[in-house]
Short mmCIF file of C-alpha atoms and ligand atoms in Angstrom, two decimals:
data_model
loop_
_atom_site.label_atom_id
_atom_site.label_comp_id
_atom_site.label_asym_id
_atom_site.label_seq_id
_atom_site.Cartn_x
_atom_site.Cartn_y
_atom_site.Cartn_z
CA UNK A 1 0.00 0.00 0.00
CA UNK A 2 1.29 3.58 -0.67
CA UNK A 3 0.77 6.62 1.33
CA UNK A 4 -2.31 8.67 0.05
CA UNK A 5 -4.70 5.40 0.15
CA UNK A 6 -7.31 4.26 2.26
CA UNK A 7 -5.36 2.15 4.85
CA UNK A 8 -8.54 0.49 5.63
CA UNK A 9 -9.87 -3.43 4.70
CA UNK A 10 -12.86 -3.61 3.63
CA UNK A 11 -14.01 0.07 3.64
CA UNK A 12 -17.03 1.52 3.19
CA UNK A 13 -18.70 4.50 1.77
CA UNK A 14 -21.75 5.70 3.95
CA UNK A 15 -22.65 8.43 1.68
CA UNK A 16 -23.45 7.64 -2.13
CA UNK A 17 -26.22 8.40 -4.38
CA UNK A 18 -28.09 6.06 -6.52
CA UNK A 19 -31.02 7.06 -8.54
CA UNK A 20 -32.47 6.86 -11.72
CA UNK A 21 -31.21 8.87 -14.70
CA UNK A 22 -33.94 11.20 -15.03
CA UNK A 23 -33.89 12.01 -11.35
CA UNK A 24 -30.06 12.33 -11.10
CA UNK A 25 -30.36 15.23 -13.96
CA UNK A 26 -33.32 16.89 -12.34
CA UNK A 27 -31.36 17.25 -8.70
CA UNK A 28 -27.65 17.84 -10.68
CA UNK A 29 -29.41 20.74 -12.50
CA UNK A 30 -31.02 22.50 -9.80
CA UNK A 31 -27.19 21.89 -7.72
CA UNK A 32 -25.70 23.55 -10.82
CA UNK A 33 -28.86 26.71 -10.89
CA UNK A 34 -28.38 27.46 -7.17
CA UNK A 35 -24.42 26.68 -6.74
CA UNK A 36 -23.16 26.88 -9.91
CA UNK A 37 -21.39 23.33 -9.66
CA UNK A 38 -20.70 20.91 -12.17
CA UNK A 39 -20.46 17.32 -12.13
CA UNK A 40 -18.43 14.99 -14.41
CA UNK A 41 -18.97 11.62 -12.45
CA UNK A 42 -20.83 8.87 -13.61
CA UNK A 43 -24.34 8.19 -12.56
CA UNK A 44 -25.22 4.06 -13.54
CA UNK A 45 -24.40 1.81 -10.71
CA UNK A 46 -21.65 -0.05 -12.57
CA UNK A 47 -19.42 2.81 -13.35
CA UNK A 48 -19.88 4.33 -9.99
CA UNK A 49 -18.78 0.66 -8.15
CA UNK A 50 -16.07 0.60 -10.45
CA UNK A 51 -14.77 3.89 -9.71
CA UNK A 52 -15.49 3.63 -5.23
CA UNK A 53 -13.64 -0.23 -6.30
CA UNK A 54 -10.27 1.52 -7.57
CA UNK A 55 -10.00 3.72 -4.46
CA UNK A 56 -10.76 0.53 -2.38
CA UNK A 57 -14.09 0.94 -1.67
CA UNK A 58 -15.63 -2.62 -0.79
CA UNK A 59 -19.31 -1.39 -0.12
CA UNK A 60 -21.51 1.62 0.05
CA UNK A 61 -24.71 2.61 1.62
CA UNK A 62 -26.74 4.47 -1.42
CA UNK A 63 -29.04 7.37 -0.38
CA UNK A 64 -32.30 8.00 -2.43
CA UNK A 65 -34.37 11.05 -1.99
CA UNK A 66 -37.86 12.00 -2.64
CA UNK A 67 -38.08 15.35 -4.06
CA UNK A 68 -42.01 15.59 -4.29
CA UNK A 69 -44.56 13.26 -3.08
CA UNK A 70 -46.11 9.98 -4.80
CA UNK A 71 -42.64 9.00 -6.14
CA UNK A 72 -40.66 7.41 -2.99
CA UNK A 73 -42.38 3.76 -3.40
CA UNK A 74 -41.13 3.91 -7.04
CA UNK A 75 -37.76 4.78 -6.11
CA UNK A 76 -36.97 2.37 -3.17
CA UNK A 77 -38.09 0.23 -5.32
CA UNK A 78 -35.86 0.71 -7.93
CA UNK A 79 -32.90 0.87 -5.46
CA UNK A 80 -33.54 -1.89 -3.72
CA UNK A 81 -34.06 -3.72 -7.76
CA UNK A 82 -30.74 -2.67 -8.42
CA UNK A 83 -28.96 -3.61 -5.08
CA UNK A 84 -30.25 -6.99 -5.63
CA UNK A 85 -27.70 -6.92 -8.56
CA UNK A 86 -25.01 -5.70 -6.54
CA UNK A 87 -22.21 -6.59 -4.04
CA UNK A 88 -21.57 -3.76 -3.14
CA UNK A 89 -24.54 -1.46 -2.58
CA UNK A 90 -26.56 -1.34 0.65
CA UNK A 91 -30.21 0.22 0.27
CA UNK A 92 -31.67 3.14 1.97
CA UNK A 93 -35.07 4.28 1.36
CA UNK A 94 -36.74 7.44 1.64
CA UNK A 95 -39.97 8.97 1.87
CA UNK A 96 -42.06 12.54 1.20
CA UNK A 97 -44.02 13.77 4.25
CA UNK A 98 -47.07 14.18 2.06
CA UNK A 99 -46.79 10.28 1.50
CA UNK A 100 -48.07 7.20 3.31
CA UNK A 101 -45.39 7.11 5.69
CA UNK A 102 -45.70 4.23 7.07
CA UNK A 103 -47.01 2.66 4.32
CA UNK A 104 -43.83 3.67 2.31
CA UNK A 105 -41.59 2.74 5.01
CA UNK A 106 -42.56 -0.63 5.99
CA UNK A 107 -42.84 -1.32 2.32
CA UNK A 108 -39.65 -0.72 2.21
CA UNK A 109 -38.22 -2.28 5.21
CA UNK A 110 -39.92 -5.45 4.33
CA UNK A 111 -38.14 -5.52 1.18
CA UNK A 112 -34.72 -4.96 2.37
CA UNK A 113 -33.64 -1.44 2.50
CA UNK A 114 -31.19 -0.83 5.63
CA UNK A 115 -31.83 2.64 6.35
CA UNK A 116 -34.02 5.90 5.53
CA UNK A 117 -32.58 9.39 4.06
CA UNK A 118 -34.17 12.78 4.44
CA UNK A 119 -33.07 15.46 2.61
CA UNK A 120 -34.41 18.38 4.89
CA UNK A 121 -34.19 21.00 3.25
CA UNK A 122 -34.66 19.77 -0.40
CA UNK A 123 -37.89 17.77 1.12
CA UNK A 124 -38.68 20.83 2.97
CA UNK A 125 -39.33 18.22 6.18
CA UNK A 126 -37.43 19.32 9.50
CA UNK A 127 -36.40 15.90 11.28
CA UNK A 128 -38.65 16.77 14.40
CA UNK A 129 -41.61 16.97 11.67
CA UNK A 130 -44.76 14.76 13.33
CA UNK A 131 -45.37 13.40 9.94
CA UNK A 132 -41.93 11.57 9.95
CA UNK A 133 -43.05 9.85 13.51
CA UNK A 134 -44.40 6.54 11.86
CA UNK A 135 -40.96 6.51 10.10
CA UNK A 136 -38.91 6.44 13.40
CA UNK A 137 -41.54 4.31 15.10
CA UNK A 138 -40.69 1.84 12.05
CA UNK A 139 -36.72 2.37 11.98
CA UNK A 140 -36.89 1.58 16.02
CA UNK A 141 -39.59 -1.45 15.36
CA UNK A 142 -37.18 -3.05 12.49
CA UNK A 143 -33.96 -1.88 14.09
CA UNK A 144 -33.01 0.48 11.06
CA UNK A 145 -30.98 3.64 11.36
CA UNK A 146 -32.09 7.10 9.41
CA UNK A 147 -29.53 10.01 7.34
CA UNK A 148 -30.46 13.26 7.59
CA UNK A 149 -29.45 16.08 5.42
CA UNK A 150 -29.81 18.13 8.99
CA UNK A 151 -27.33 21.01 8.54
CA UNK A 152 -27.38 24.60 7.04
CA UNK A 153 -24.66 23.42 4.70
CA UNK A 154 -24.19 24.22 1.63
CA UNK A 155 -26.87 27.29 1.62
CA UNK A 156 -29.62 25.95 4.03
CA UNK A 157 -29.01 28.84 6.32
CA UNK A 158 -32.17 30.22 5.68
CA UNK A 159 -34.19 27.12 5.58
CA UNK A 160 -36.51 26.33 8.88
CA UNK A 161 -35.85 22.60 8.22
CA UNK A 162 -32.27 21.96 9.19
CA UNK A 163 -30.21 23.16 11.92
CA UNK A 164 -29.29 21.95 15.31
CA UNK A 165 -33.11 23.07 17.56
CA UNK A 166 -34.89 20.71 15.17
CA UNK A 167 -32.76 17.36 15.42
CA UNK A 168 -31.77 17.88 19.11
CA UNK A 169 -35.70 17.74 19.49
CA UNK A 170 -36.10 14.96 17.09
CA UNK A 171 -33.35 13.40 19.25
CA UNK A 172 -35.33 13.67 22.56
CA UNK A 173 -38.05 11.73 20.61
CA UNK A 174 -36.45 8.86 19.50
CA UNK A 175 -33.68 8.64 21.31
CA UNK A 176 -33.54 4.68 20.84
CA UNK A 177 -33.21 5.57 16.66
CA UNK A 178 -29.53 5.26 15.60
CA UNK A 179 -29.42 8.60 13.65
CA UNK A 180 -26.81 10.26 11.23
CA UNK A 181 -26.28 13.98 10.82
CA UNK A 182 -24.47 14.50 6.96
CA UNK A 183 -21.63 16.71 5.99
CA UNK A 184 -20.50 16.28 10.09
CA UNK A 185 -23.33 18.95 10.42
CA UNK A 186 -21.57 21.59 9.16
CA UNK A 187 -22.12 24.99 9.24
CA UNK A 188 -23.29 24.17 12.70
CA UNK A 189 -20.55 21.30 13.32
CA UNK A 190 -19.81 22.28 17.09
CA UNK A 191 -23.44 21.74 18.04
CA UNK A 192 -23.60 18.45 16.37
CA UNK A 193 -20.22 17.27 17.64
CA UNK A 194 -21.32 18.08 21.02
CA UNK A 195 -24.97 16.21 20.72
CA UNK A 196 -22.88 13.25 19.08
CA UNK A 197 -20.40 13.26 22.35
CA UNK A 198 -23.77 13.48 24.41
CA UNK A 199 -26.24 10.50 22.67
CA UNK A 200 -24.41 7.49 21.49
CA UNK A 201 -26.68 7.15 18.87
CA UNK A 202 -25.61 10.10 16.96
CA UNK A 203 -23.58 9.52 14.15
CA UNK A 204 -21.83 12.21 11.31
CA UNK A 205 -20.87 11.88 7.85
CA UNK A 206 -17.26 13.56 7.01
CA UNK A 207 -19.18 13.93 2.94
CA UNK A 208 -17.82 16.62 1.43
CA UNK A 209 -17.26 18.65 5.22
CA UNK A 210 -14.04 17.17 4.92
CA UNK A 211 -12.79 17.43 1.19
CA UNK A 212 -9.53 19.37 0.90
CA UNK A 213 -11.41 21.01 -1.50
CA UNK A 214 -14.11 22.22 0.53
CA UNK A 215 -13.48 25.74 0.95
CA UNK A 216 -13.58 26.15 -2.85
CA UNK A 217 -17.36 25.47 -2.56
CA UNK A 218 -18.78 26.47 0.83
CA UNK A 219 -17.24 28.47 3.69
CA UNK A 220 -15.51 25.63 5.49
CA UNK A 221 -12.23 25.10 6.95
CA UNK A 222 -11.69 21.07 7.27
CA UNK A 223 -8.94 21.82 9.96
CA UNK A 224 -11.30 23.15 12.43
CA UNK A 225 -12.51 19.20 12.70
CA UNK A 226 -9.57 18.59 15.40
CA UNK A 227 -7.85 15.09 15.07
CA UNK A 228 -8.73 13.99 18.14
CA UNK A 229 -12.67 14.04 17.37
CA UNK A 230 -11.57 11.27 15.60
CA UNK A 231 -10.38 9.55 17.94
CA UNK A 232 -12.27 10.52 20.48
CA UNK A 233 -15.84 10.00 18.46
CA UNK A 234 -14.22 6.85 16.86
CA UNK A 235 -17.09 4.46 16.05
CA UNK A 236 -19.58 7.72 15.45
CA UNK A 237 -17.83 9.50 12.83
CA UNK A 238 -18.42 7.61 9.18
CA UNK A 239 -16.75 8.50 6.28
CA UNK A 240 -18.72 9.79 3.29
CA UNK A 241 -18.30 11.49 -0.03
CA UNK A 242 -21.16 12.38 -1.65
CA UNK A 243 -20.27 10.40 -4.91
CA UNK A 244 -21.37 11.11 -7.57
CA UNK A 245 -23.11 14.14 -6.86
CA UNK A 246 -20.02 16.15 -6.10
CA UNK A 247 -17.69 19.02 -8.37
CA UNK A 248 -14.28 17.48 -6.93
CA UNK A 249 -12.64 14.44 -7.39
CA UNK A 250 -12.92 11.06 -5.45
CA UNK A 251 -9.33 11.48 -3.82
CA UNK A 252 -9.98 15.21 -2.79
CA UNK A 253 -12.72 13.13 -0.52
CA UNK A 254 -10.00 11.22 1.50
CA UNK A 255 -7.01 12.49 0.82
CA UNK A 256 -6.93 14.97 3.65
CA UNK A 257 -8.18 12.63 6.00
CA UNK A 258 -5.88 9.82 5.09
CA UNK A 259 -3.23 12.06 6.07
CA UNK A 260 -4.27 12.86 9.42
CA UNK A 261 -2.00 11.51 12.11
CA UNK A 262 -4.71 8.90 13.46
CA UNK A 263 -4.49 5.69 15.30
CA UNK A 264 -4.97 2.59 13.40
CA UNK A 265 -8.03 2.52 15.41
CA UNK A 266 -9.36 5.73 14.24
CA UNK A 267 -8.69 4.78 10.89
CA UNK A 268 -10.42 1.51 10.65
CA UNK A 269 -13.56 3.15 13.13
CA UNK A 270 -13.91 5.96 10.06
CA UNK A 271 -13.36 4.17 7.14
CA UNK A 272 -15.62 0.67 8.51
CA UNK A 273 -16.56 0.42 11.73
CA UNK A 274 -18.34 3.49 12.76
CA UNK A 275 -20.80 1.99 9.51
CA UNK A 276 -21.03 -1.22 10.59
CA UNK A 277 -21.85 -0.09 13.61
CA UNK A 278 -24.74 2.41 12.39
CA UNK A 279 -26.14 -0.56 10.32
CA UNK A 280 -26.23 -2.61 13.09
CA UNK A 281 -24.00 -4.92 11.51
CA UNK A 282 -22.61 -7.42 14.69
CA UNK A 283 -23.73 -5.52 17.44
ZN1 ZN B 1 -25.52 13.77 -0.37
#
């Protein structure tokens, strides 16, 4: 192994997104109206596997999102279809608040997906939202954990669905739901480091937060994530990147953390365990 690689067996990816074409060029084009960004990567399962594959990426949890309502059953469908074809790929589903939540959901969870996804802000659904109880109800009743798109990041500051008041009061809810904050929570990262140090089942994503990259996008600084949050979070912090739906390369993902000066511990907690350990893989 050389320097500059994942120094991980058997990594995993907890942030990737699957969806079908037309869907991936409705949500790229409204990413490239609102923040100008522009996207080269590939969007059909095979190429993406191939490409997480060559940067040692053994599996990857791939996040669907319902943009408007009556289309979620469709689309956990089709992920859950196309993860049937795949070693790699491990199914979350998602749902619109103006859906049959549970209905949706259980659906789902009967048919194998491992997770939900909420894109707050896009779904315009704050976590704490009543109409997502039956959702948590059914992620505590099957044992499933959710990803929330919970932050202010990258120009959500405005938006009444994200920030810290609304998942610290989701989290005094369902505090038995194994729950993910994306993009470590950033711009708000503090707060959600400090509710992940306080409820053990509060997880982050380091997608896109932590691309050396970062501060050519958003208003980030990667270095203010200390290197002992790493180790002192290890088994809570997952690394993500956001693939494809990102203007940087796969490498700017990791790179910066692969250099930190972590324990092998930290390392293997980041890059596997800490995702394992969401799933409820061997608990
Ligand atoms: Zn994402």
């Amino acid at each position: 192994m050389t320097t500059g690689e994942i120094p991980v067996d058997g990594a995993i990816d907890a942030h990737v997104h699957l969806m079908p074409d037309r869907l991936m060029v409705a949500i790229r084009e409204a990413l490239n109206d609102t923040a100008g960004w522009e996207f080269d990567h590939p969007t059909n399962r095979e190429a993406i596997e191939g490409d997480l594959r060559e940067h040692g990426i053994e599996r990857y949890i791939a996040l669907p999102y319902a943009h408007k309502p009556d289309i979620a059953a469709d689309l956990n469908e089709w992920l859950l279809e196309e993860a049937s074809n795949s070693e790699m790929c491990i199914p979350f589903a998602t749902v619109h608040p103006a859906d049959d939540v549970h209905a949706v959901v259980e659906a789902a969870f009967k048919n194998g997906a491992r997770g939900l996804k909420f894109q707050c802000p896009v779904q315009e659904v704050a976590p704490d939202d009543p109409r997502l109880d039956p959702a948590y109800e059914l992620c505590a009743k099957y044992d499933q954990p959710v990803l929330h798109h919970a932050g202010n990041a990258p120009m959500f500051e405005g938006s009444p669905h994200v920030g810290i008041e609304r998942f610290q009061q989701f989290r005094e809810q369902f505090p038995e739901v194994r729950a993910c904050c994306a993009h470590m929570g950033t711009f708000e990262h503090e707060a959600f480091l400090d509710i992940a140090r306080a409820d053990e089942n509060v997880y982050l994503d380091t997608s896109f937060a932590m691309a050396t990259v970062v501060d050519h996008h958003v208003d980030f600084d990667p270095a203010s994530i200390d290197d002992t949050i790493f180790e002192d979070l290890a088994g809570r912090v997952m690394y993500g990147s956001d693939y494809p739906n990102m203007p940087h390369s796969y490498e700017q993902e990791y790179e910066g953390l692969v250099r930190r000066d972590l324990s092998e511990m930290a390392f293997e907690a980041l890059f596997r365990e800490a995702t394992e350990q969401f799933l409820g893989e061997g608990l």
